[in-house]
CSV table of C-alpha atoms in Angstrom, one decimal:
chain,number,residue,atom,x,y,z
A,190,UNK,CA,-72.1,-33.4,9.4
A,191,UNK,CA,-74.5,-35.5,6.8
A,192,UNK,CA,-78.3,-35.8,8.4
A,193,UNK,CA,-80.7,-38.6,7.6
A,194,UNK,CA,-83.4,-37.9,5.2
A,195,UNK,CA,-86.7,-39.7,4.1
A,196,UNK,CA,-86.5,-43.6,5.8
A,197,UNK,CA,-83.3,-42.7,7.3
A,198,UNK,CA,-82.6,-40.7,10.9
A,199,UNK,CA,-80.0,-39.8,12.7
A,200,UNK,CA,-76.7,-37.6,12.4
A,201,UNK,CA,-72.9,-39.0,11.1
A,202,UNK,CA,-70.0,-36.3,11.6
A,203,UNK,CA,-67.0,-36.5,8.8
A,204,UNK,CA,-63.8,-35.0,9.4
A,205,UNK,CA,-62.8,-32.7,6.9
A,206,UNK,CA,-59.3,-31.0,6.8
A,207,UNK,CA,-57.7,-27.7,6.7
A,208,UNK,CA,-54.4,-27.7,5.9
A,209,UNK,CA,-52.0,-24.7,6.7
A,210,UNK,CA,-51.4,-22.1,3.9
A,211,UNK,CA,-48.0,-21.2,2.7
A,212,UNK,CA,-47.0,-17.7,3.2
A,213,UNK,CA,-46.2,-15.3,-0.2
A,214,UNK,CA,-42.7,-15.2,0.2
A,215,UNK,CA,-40.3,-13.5,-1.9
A,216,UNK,CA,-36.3,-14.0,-0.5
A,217,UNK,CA,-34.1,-11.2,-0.8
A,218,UNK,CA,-31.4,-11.3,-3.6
A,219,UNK,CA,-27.5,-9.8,-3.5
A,220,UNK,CA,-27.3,-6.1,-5.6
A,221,UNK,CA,-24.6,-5.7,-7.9
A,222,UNK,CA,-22.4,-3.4,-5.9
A,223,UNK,CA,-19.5,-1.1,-6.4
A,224,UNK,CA,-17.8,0.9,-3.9
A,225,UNK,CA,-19.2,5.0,-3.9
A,226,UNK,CA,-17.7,6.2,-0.5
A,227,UNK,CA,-21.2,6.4,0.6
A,228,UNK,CA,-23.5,4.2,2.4
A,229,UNK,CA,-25.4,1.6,-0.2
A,230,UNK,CA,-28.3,-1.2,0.0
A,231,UNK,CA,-26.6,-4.3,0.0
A,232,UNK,CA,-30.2,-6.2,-1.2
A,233,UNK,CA,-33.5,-6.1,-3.3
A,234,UNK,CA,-35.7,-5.9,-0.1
A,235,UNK,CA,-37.9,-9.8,-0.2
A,236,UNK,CA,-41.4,-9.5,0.8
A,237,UNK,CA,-44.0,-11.9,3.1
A,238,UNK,CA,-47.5,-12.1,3.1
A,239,UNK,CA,-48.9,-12.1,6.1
A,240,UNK,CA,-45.9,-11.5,8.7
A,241,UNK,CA,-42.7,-9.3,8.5
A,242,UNK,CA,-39.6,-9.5,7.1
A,243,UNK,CA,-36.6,-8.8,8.9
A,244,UNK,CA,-32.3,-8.6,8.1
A,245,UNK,CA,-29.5,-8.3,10.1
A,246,UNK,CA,-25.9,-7.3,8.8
A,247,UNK,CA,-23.3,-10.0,10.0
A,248,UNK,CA,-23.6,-9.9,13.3
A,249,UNK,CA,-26.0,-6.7,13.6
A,250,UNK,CA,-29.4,-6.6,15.3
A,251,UNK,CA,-32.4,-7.7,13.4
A,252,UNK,CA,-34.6,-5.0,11.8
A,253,UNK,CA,-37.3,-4.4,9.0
A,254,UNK,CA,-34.6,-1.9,7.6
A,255,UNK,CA,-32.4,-3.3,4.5
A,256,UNK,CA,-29.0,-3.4,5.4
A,257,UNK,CA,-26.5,-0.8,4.5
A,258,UNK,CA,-22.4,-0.8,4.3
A,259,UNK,CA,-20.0,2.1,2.6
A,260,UNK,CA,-16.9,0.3,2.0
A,261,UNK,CA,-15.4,-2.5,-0.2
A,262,UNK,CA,-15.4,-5.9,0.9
A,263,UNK,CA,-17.6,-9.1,1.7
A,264,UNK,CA,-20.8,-8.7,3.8
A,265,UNK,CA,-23.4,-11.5,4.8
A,266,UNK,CA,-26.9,-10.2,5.3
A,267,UNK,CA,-29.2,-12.6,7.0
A,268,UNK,CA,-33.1,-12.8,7.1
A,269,UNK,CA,-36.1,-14.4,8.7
A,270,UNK,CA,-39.9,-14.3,9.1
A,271,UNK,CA,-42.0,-12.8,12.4
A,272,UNK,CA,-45.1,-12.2,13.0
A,273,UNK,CA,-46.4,-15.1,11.3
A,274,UNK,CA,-49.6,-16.8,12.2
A,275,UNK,CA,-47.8,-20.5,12.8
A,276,UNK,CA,-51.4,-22.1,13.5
A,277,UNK,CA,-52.6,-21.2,10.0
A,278,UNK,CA,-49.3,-20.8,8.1
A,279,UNK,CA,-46.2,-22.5,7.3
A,280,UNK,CA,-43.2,-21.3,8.6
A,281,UNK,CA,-40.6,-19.7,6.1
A,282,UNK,CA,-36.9,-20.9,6.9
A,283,UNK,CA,-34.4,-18.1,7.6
A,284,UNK,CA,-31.9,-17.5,5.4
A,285,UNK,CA,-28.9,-15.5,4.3
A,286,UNK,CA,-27.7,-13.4,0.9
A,287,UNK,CA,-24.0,-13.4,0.5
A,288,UNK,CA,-23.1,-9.5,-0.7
A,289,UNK,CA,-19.6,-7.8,-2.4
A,290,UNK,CA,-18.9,-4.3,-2.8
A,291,UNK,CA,-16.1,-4.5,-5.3
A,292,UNK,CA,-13.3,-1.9,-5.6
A,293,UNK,CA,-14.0,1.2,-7.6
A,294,UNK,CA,-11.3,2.2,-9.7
A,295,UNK,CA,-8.7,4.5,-8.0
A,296,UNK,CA,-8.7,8.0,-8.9
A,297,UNK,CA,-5.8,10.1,-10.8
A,298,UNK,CA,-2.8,10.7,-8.1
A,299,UNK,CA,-0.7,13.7,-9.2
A,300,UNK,CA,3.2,13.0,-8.0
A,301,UNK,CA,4.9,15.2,-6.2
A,302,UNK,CA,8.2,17.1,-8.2
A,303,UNK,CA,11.6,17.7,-6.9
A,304,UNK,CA,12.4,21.0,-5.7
A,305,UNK,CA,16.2,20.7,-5.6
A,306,UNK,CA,19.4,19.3,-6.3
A,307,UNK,CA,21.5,17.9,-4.3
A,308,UNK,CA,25.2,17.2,-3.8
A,309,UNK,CA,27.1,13.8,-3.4
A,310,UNK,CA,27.5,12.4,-0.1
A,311,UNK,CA,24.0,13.9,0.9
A,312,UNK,CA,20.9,11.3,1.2
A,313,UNK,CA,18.3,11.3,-1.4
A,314,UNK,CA,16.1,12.2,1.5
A,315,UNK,CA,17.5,15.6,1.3
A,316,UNK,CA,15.8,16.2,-2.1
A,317,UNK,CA,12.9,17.8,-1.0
A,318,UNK,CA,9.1,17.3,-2.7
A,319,UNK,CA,6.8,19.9,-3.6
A,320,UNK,CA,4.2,17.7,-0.9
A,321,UNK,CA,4.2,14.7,0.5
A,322,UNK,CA,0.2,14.2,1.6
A,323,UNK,CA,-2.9,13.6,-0.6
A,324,UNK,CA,-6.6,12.7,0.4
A,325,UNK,CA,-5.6,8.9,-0.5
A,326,UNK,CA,-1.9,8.6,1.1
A,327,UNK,CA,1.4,9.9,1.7
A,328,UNK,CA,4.6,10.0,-0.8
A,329,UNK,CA,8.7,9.4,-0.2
A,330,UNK,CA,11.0,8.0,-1.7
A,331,UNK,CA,11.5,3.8,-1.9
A,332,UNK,CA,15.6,4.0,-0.4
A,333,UNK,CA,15.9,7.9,1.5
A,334,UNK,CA,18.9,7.3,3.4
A,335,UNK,CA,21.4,6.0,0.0
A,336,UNK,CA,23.3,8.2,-1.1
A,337,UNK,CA,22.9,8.7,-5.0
A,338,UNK,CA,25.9,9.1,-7.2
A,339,UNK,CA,26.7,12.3,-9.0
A,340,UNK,CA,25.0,12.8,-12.2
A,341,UNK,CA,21.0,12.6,-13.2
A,342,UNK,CA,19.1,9.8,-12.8
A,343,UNK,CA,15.8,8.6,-11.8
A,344,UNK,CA,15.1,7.0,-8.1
A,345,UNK,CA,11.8,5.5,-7.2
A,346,UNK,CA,9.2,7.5,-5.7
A,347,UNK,CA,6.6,5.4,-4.0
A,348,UNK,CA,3.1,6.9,-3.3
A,349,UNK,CA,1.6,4.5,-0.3
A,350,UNK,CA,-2.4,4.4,-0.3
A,351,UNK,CA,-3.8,4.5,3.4
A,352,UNK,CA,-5.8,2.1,4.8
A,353,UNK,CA,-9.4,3.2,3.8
A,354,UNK,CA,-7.9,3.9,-0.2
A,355,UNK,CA,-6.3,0.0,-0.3
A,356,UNK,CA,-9.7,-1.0,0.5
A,357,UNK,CA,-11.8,0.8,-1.6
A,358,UNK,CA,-9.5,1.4,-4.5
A,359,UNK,CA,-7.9,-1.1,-7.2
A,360,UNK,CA,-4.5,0.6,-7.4
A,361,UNK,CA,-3.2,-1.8,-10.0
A,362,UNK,CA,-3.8,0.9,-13.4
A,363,UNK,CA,-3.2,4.4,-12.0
A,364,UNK,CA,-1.9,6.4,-15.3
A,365,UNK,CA,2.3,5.7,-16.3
A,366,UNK,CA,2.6,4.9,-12.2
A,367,UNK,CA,3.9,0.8,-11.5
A,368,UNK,CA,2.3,-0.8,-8.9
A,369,UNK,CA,5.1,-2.7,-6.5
A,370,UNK,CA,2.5,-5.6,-4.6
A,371,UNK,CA,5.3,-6.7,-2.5
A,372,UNK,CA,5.2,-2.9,-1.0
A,373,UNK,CA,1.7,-2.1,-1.6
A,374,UNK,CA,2.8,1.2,-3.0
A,375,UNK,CA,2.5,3.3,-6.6
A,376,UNK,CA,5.9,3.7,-7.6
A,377,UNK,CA,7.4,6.4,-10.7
A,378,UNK,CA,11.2,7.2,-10.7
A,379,UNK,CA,11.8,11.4,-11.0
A,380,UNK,CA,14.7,12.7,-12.4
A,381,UNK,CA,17.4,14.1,-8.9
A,382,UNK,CA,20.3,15.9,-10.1
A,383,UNK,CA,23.0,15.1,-7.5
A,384,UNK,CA,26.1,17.7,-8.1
A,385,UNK,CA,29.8,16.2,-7.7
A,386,UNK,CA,31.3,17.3,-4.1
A,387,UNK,CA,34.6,19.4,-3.8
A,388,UNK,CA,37.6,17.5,-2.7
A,389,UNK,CA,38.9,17.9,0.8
A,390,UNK,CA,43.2,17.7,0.2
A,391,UNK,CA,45.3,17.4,3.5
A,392,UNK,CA,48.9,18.0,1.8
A,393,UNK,CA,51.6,15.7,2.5
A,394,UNK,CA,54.4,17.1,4.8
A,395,UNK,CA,57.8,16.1,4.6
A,396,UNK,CA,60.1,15.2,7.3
A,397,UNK,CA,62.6,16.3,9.0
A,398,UNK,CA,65.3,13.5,8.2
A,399,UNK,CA,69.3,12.9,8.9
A,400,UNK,CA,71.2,9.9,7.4
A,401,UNK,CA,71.5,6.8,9.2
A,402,UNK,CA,72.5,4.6,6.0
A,403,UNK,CA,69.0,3.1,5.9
A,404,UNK,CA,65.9,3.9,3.8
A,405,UNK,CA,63.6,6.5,5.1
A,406,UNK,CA,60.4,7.9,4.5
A,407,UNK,CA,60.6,11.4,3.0
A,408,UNK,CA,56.8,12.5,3.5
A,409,UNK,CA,54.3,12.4,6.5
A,410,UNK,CA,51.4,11.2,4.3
A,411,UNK,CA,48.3,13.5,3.5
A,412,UNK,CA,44.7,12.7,2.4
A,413,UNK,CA,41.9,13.3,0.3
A,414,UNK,CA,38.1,12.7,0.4
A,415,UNK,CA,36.4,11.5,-2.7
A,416,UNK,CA,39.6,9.7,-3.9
A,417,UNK,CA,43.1,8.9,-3.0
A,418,UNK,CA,46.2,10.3,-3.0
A,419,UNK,CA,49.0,9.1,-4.8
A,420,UNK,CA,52.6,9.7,-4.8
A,421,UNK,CA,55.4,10.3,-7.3
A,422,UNK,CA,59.2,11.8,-7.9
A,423,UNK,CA,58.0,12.8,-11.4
A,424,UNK,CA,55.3,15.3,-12.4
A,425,UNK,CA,54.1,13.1,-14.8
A,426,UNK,CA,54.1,9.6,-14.1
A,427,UNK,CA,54.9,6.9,-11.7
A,428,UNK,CA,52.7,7.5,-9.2
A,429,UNK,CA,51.4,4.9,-6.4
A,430,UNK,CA,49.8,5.2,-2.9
A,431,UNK,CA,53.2,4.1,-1.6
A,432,UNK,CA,55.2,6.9,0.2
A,433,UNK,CA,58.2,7.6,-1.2
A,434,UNK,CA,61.8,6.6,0.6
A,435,UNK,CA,65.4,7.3,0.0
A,436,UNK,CA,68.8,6.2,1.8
A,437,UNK,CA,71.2,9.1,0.9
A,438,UNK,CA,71.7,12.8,1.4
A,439,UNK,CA,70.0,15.1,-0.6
A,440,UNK,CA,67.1,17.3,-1.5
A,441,UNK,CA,64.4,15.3,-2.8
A,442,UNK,CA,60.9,16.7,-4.6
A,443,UNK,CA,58.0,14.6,-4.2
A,444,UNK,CA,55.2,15.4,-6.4
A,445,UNK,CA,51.1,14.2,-5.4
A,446,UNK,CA,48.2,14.3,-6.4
A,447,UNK,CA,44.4,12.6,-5.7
């Protein structure tokens, strides 16, 4: 408003602007995150001045409270401004914070031992562990139902992490254990002892033969698990799965063996 003065009357109104002030606005930033098995910040709260500040976790309700999340993985945390006087104040854009809780490193796992030997022809199944449960998973063995050779040797015993443990955990360096990725499973190979099997012999019979000018067969045959059994008319030598014939009359020995 300018008003006139000395020779001069009258009144002249000016326009003279006020142009909006910008909020103090601090964004909230990502936090270096590891997994803990317990409920962590996922951001460095941001701050505005005047209005309020609020977040919302993926697809969460908004709220002035700083979002949370326990385990591994990729979160988005999203913000924006309320409460803002808009008729004397800029507005502050919303935003988002991409967050990652990485993998903690997996804890010791203590393998199970084998409790007992077993005997060929029995599955490797039935060599029993001392458990087969821990907090983190469950053990067996990678092939239970083959049947191992006699002799020691090592099989592979896998230890599978649940769902919550391949998550949270990186299983990749877990003490002497391999990790197999195409199984998802920590994997160690135990001595089994697998004792040989007794033989089960049917003897040969012979049979009750009377010439007739051909070749007959002396023996009904017998059999053998765990191998084959052979025949010869010498103790020593000349032996062969064939049974043994002859054409003329006589008393015939026919040795065998497996």
């Amino acid at each position: 408003l300018l008003k006139g003065n000395g020779n001069f009357t009258g009144y002249k109104t000016l326009p003279y602007p006020i142009h909006k002030a910008t909020p103090t606005f601090t964004a909230p930033t990502a936090k270096e995150l590891t997994y803990k098995g317990e409920p962590l910040a996922l951001v460095e709260a941001g701050s505005v001045n005047p209005g309020k500040l609020l977040y919302r976790l993926d697809d969460g309700e908004y709220s002035e409270t700083v979002p949370t999340a326990t385990n591994a993985g990729n979160y988005t945390v999203y913000y924006k401004v309320v409460d803002l006087d808009t008729d004397n104040y800029n507005e502050i854009s919303s935003g988002s914070v991409s967050v990652t809780i990485r993998k903690a490193e997996a804890p010791d796992i203590t393998f199970p031992t084998v409790l007992n030997a077993i005997t060929y022809g029995q599955k490797l199944e039935e060599a029993k562990l001392s458990f087969y449960t821990n907090n983190y998973g469950t053990f067996s063995w990678n092939a239970p139902t083959s049947v191992p050779n006699a002799g020691t040797a090592g099989y592979a015993l896998d230890f599978y992490p649940n769902e919550l443990a391949l998550q949270n955990y990186d299983w990749k360096n877990v003490g002497e254990a391999q990790w197999i990725a195409e199984r998802n499973a920590l994997c160690i190979c135990p001595n089994v002892t697998v004792n040989k099997a007794s033989s089960t012999v049917t003897a040969p019979t012979s049979n009750d033969l009377t010439y007739n000018g051909d070749y007959q067969t002396l023996i009904a045959p017998g059999s053998a698990t765990g191998g084959t059994l052979v025949y010869s008319f010498e103790k020593e030598d000349g032996y062969t799965e064939a049974l043994p014939e002859e054409r003329d009359v006589g008393t015939y020995t026919v040795w065998y063996k497996v």
